[in-house]
GROMACS .gro file of C-alpha atoms in nm:
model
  288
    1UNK     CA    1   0.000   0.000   0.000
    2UNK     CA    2   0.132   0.359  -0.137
    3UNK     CA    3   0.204   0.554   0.179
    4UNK     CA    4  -0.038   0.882   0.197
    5UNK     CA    5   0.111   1.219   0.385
    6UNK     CA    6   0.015   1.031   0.695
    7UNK     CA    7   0.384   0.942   0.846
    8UNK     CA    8   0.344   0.593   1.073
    9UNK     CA    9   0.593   0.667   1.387
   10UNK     CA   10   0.540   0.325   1.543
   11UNK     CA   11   0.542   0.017   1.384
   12UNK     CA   12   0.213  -0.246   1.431
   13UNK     CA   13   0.455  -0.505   1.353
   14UNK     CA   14   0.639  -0.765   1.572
   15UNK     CA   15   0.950  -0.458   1.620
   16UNK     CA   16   0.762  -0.230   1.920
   17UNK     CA   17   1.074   0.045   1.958
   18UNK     CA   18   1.112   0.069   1.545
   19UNK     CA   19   1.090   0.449   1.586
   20UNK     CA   20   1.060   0.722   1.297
   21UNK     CA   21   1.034   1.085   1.381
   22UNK     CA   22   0.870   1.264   1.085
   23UNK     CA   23   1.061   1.561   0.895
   24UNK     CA   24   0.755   1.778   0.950
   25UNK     CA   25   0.809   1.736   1.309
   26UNK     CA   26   1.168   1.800   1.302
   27UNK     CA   27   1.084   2.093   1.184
   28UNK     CA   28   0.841   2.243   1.335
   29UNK     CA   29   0.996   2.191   1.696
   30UNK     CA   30   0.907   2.543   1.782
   31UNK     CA   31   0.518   2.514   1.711
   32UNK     CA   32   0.330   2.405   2.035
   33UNK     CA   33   0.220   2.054   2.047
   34UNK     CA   34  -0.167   1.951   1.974
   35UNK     CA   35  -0.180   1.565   2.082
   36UNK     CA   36  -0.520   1.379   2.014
   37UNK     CA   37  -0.500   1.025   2.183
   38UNK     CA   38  -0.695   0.752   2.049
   39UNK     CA   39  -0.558   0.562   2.361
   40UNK     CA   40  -0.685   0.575   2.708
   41UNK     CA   41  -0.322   0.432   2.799
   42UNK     CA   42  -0.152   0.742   2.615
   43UNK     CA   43  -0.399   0.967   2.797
   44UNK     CA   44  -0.335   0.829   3.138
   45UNK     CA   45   0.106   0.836   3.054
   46UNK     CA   46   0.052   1.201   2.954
   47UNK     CA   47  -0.149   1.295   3.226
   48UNK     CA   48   0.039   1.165   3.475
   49UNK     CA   49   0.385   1.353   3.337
   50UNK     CA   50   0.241   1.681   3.350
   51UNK     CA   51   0.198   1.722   2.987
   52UNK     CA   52  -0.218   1.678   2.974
   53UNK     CA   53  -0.192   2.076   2.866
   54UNK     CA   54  -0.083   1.886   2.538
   55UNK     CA   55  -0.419   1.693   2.456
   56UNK     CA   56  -0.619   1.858   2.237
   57UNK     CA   57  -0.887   1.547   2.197
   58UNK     CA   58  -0.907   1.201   2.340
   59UNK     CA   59  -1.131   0.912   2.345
   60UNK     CA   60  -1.471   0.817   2.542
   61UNK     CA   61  -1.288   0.584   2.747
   62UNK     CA   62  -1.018   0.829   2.878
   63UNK     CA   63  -1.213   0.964   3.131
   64UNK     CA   64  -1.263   0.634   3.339
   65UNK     CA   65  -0.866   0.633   3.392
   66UNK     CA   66  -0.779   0.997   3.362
   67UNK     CA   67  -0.844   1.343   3.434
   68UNK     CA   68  -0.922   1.508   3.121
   69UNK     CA   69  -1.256   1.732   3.199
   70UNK     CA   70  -1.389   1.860   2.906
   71UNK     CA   71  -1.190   1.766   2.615
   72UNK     CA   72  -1.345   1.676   2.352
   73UNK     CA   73  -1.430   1.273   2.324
   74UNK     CA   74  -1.342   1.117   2.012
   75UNK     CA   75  -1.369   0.723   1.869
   76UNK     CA   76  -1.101   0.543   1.923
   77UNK     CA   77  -0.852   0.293   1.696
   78UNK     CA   78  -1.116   0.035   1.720
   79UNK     CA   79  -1.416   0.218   1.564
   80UNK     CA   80  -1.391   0.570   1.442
   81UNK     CA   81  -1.722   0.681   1.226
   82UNK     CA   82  -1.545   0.979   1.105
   83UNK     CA   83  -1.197   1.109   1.112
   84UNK     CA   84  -1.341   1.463   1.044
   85UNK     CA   85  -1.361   1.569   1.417
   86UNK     CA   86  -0.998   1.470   1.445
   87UNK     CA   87  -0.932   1.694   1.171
   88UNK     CA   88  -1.118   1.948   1.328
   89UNK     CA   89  -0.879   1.966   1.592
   90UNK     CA   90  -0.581   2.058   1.378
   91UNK     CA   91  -0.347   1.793   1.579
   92UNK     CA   92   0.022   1.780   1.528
   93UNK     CA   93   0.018   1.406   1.626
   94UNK     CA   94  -0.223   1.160   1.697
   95UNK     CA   95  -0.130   0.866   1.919
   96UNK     CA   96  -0.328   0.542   1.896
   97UNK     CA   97  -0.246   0.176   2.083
   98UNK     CA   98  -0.380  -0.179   2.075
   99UNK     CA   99  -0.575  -0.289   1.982
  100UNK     CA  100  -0.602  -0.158   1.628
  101UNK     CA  101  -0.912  -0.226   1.356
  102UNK     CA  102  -0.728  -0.239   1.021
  103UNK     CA  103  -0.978  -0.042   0.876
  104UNK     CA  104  -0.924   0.213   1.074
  105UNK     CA  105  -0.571   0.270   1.131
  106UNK     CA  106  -0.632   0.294   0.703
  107UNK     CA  107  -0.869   0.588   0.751
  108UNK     CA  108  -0.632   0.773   0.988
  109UNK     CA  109  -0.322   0.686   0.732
  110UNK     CA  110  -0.529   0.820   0.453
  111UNK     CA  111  -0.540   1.129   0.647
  112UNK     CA  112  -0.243   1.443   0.675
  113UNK     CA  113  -0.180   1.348   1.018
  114UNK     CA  114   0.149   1.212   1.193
  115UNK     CA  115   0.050   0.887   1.389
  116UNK     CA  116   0.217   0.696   1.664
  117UNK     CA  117   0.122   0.346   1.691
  118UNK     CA  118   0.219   0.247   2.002
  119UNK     CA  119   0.189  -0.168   2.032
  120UNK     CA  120   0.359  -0.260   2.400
  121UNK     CA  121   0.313  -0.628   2.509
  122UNK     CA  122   0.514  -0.616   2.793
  123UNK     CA  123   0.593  -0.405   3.088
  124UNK     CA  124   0.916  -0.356   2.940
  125UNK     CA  125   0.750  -0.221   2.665
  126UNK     CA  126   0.504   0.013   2.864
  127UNK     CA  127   0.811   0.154   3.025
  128UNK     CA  128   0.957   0.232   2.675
  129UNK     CA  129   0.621   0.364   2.562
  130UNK     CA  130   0.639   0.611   2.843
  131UNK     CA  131   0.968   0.715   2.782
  132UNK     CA  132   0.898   0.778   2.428
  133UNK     CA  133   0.608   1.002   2.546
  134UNK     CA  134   0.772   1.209   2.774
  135UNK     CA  135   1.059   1.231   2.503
  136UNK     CA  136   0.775   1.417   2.270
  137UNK     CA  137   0.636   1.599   2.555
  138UNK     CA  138   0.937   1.712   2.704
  139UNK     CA  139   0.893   1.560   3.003
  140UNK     CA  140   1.175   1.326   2.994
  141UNK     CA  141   1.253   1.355   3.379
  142UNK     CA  142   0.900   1.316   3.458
  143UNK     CA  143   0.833   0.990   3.232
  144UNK     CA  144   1.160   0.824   3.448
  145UNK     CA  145   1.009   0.935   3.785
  146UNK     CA  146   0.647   0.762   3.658
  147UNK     CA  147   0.842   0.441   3.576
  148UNK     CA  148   1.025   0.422   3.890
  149UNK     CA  149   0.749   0.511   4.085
  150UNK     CA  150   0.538   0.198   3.952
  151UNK     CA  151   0.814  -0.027   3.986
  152UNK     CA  152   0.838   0.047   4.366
  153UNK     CA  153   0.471  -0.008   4.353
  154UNK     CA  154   0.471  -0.325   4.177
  155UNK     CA  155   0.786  -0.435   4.438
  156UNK     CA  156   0.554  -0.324   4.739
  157UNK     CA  157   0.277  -0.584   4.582
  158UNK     CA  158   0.532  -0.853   4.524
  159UNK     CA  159   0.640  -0.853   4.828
  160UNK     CA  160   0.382  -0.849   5.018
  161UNK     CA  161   0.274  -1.132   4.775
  162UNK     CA  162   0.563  -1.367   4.886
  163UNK     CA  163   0.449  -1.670   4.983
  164UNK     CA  164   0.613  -2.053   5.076
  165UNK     CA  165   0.394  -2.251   4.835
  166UNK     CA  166   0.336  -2.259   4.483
  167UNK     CA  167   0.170  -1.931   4.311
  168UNK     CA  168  -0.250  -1.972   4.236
  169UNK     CA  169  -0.322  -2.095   3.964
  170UNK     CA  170  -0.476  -1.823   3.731
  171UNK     CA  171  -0.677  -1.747   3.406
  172UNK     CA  172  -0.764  -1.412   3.343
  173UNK     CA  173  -1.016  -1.357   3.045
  174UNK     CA  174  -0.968  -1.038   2.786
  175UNK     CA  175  -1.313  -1.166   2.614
  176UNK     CA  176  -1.551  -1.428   2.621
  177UNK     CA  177  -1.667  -1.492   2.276
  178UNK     CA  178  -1.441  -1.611   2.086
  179UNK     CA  179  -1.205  -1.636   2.410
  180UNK     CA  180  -0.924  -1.432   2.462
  181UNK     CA  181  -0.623  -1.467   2.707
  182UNK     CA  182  -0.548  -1.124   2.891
  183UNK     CA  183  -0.230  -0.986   2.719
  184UNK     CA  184   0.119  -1.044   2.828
  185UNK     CA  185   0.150  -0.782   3.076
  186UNK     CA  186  -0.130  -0.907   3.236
  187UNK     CA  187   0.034  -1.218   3.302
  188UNK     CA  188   0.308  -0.997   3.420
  189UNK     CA  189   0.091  -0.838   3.678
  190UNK     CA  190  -0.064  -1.180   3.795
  191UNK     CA  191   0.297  -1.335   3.909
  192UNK     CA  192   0.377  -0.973   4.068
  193UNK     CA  193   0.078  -1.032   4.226
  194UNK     CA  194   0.127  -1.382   4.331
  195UNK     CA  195  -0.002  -1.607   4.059
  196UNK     CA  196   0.050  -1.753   3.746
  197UNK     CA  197  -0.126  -1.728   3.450
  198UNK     CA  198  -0.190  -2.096   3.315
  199UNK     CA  199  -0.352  -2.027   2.957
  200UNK     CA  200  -0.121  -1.848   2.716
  201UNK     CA  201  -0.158  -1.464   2.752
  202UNK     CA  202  -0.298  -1.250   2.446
  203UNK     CA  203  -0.432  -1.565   2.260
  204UNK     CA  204  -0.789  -1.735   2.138
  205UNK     CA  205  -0.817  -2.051   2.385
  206UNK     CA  206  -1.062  -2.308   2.379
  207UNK     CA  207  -1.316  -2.385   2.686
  208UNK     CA  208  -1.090  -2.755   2.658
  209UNK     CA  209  -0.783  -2.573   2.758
  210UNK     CA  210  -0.888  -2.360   3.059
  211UNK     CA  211  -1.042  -2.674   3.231
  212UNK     CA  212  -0.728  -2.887   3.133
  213UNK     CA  213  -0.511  -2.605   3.316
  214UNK     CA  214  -0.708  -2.643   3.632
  215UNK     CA  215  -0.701  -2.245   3.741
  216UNK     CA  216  -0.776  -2.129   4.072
  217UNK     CA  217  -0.897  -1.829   4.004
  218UNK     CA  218  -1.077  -1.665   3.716
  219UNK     CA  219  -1.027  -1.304   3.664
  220UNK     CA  220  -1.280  -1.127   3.413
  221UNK     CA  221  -1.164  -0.834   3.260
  222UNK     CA  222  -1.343  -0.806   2.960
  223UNK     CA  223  -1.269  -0.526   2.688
  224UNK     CA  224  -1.475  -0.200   2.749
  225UNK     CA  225  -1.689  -0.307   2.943
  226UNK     CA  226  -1.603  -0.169   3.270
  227UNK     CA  227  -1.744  -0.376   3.576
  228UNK     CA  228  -1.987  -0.573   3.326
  229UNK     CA  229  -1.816  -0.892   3.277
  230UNK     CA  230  -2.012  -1.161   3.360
  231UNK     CA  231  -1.961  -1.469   3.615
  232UNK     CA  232  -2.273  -1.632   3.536
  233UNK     CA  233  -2.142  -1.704   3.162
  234UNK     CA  234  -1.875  -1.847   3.311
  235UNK     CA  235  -1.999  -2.069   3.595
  236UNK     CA  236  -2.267  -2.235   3.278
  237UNK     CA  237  -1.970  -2.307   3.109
  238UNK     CA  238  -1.999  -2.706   3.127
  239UNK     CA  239  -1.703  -2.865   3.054
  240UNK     CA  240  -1.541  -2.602   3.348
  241UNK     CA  241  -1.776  -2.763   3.606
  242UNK     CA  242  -1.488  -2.939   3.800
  243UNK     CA  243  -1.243  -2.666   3.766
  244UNK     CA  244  -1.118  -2.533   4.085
  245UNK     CA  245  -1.200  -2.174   4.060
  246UNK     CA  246  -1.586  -2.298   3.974
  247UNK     CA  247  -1.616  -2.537   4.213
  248UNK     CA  248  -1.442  -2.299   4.476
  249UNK     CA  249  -1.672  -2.012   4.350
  250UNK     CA  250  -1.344  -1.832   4.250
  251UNK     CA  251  -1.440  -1.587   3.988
  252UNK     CA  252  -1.363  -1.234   3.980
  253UNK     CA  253  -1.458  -0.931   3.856
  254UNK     CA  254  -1.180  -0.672   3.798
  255UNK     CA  255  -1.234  -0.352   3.617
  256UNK     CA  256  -1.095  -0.423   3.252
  257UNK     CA  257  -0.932  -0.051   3.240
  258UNK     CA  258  -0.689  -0.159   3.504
  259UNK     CA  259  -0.558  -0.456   3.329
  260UNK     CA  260  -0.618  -0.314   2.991
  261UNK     CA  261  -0.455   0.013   2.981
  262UNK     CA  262  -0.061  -0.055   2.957
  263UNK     CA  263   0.011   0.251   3.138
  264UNK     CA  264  -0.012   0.397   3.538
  265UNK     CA  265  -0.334   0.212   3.589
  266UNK     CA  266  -0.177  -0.138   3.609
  267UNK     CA  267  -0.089  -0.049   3.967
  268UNK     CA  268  -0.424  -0.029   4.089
  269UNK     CA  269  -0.485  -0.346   3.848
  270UNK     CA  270  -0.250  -0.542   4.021
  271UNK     CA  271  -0.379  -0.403   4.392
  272UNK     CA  272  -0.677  -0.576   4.324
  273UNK     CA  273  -0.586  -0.877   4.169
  274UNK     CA  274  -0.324  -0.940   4.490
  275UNK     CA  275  -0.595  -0.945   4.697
  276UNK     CA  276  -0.788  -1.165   4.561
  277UNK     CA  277  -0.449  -1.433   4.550
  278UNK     CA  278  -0.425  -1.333   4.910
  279UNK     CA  279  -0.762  -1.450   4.992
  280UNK     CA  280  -0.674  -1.784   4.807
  281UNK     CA  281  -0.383  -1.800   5.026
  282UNK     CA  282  -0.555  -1.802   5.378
  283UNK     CA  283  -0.698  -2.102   5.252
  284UNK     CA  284  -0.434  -2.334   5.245
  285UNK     CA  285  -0.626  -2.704   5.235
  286UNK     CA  286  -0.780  -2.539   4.847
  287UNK     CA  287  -0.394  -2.503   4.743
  288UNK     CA  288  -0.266  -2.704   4.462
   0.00000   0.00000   0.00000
C-alpha cells in the first residue's frame, strides 16, 4: 500500500521500539504541540507527566482512567465513524495503541496526520512507551520518575505477595466470545501479584484448555466493558464444572481498564488482583 502524507511513527509489527520521527516534526519543533489520543493508555502516561496541557482530543474511554474534563471525546482505533472531528482539531500528532481495527488505522493513514502506533506487550514495553512520550512531551525527567514510581509499587505488591507454596493458579479472560487470554502484561501483573497465568496470555483458547489447566482463580476483565463482565457465563460453562475456581466459586470481577490500559493504571490493576491471591492464600487445604 502507497504511503499517503500520513507518516506511521510506530510500527504495528512484531519490532515495538522501530521508531521514525517525521521531517515535518523536526521541523516544526518550535510550534506548540496539539496531541489527540486515540488511547486511554496514552492519555493516562501524559497525564500523569504533567503534559495533559498537550491533549487537544481524546477518546470516550479516557475519562474512566484519567483526568481530562472537558476535552473533547473522540472514537477510538477500534471504531472511528469519522476522522473529520480529528481533523477538526488541527493535531500535530495523533497517538493510537492496541488494539487496532485495520480499517481504521487505514482511515487515519489516509489522512495528513502524523500517527504513533504504540503496540507494548510487555511491561518492558510500557516503560519504553512512556519514555517515548515524555521524550515528545518534554517531560523526559517526569516519564523516568512515573516508571520508577510503579516499579516500587509493583515491588511493594510482590512482596507483600511472597508466599512458601506454589503461586494460584490463574486465568484471566480479555473476552468471552471467541475467548481471549489477557495480554502479556497481564500475566506480568498476575505473578507480581502472586499467581501464574496458566492459559497463554494475548491468545484465542478453547473452553478444553482452561479446564485442562485447572485455574484457581478466574479473573474477568473483559474489553470495554467496565465492571460488566459476567460470572454467570462463566460458571454455565460445562465442561469447566470441575475446575477449581468454579467449584471454589473463585471468579472475579476486575475492572478491565486496570488490566487493559498498559500505562499507570496497572498499579491499581495489580492491587486488586493481589488481593484476591491473598484470599486464596488463607486457605491453604484449596492449594494445589
Amino acid at each position: 500500500m502507497e504511503q499517503s502524507q500520513s507518516t506511521l511513527l510506530r510500527l504495528i509489527g512484531d519490532i515495538p521500539s522501530a521508531i521514525l520521527i517525521p521531517e515535518s516534526m523536526k521541523a516544526n519543533r518550535q510550534a506548540p504541540l496539539r496531541i489527540v489520543s486515540l488511547a486511554p493508555s496514552a492519555t493516562s502516561i501524559l497525564c500523569a507527566i504533567g503534559a495533559k496541557r498537550l491533549l487537544v482530543g481524546v477518546t470516550k474511554w479516557c475519562a474512566d482512567i484519567a483526568p481530562v474534563g472537558r476535552l473533547p471525546k473522540l472514537g477510538d482505533c477500534w471504531h472511528m465513524e469519522s476522522v473529520e472531528a480529528i481533523l477538526h482539531l488541527k493535531p500535530t500528532l495523533v497517538i493510537g495503541s492496541v488494539p487496532y481495527k485495520p480499517e481504521t488505522v487505514a482511515k487515519l493513514l489516509d489522512q495528513p496526520l502524523n500517527f504513533l502506533a504504540m503496540n507494548p506487550r510487555t511491561l518492558a514495553d510500557i516503560e519504553n512507551d512512556i519514555r517515548m512520550l515524555g521524550g515528545i512531551a518534554g517531560r523526559a525527567t517526569a516519564a523516568e520518575h512515573l516508571i520508577r514510581k510503579m516499579r516500587a509499587r509493583f515491588d511493594t505488591i510482590r512482596k507483600s505477595s511472597l508466599r512458601t507454596r506454589q503461586p494460584v493458579r490463574v486465568y484471566s479472560e480479555a473476552w468471552p466470545n471467541p475467548r481471549i487470554a489477557s495480554p502479556l502484561w497481564v500475566a506480568e501483573i498476575v505473578k507480581i501479584a502472586g499467581g501464574e497465568m496458566v492459559v497463554p496470555a494475548g491468545e484465542r483458547v478453547s473452553d478444553d484448555q482452561v479446564a485442562e489447566a485447572a485455574p484457581e482463580v478466574i479473573v474477568l476483565a473483559w474489553a470495554a466493558t467496565g465492571t460488566k463482565a459476567d460470572p454467570k457465563q462463566t460458571y454455565g460453562v460445562a465442561s469447566w464444572k470441575n475446575v477449581p475456581a468454579i467449584r471454589n466459586r473463585q471468579v472475579h470481577v476486575i475492572r478491565d481498564e486496570l488490566l487493559n490500559t498498559p500505562g499507570p493504571p496497572l498499579v491499581a490493576g495489580a492491587m486488586e488482583l493481589a488481593k484476591i491471591l491473598r484470599g486464596i492464600n488463607r486457605k491453604p487445604s484449596e492449594s494445589g
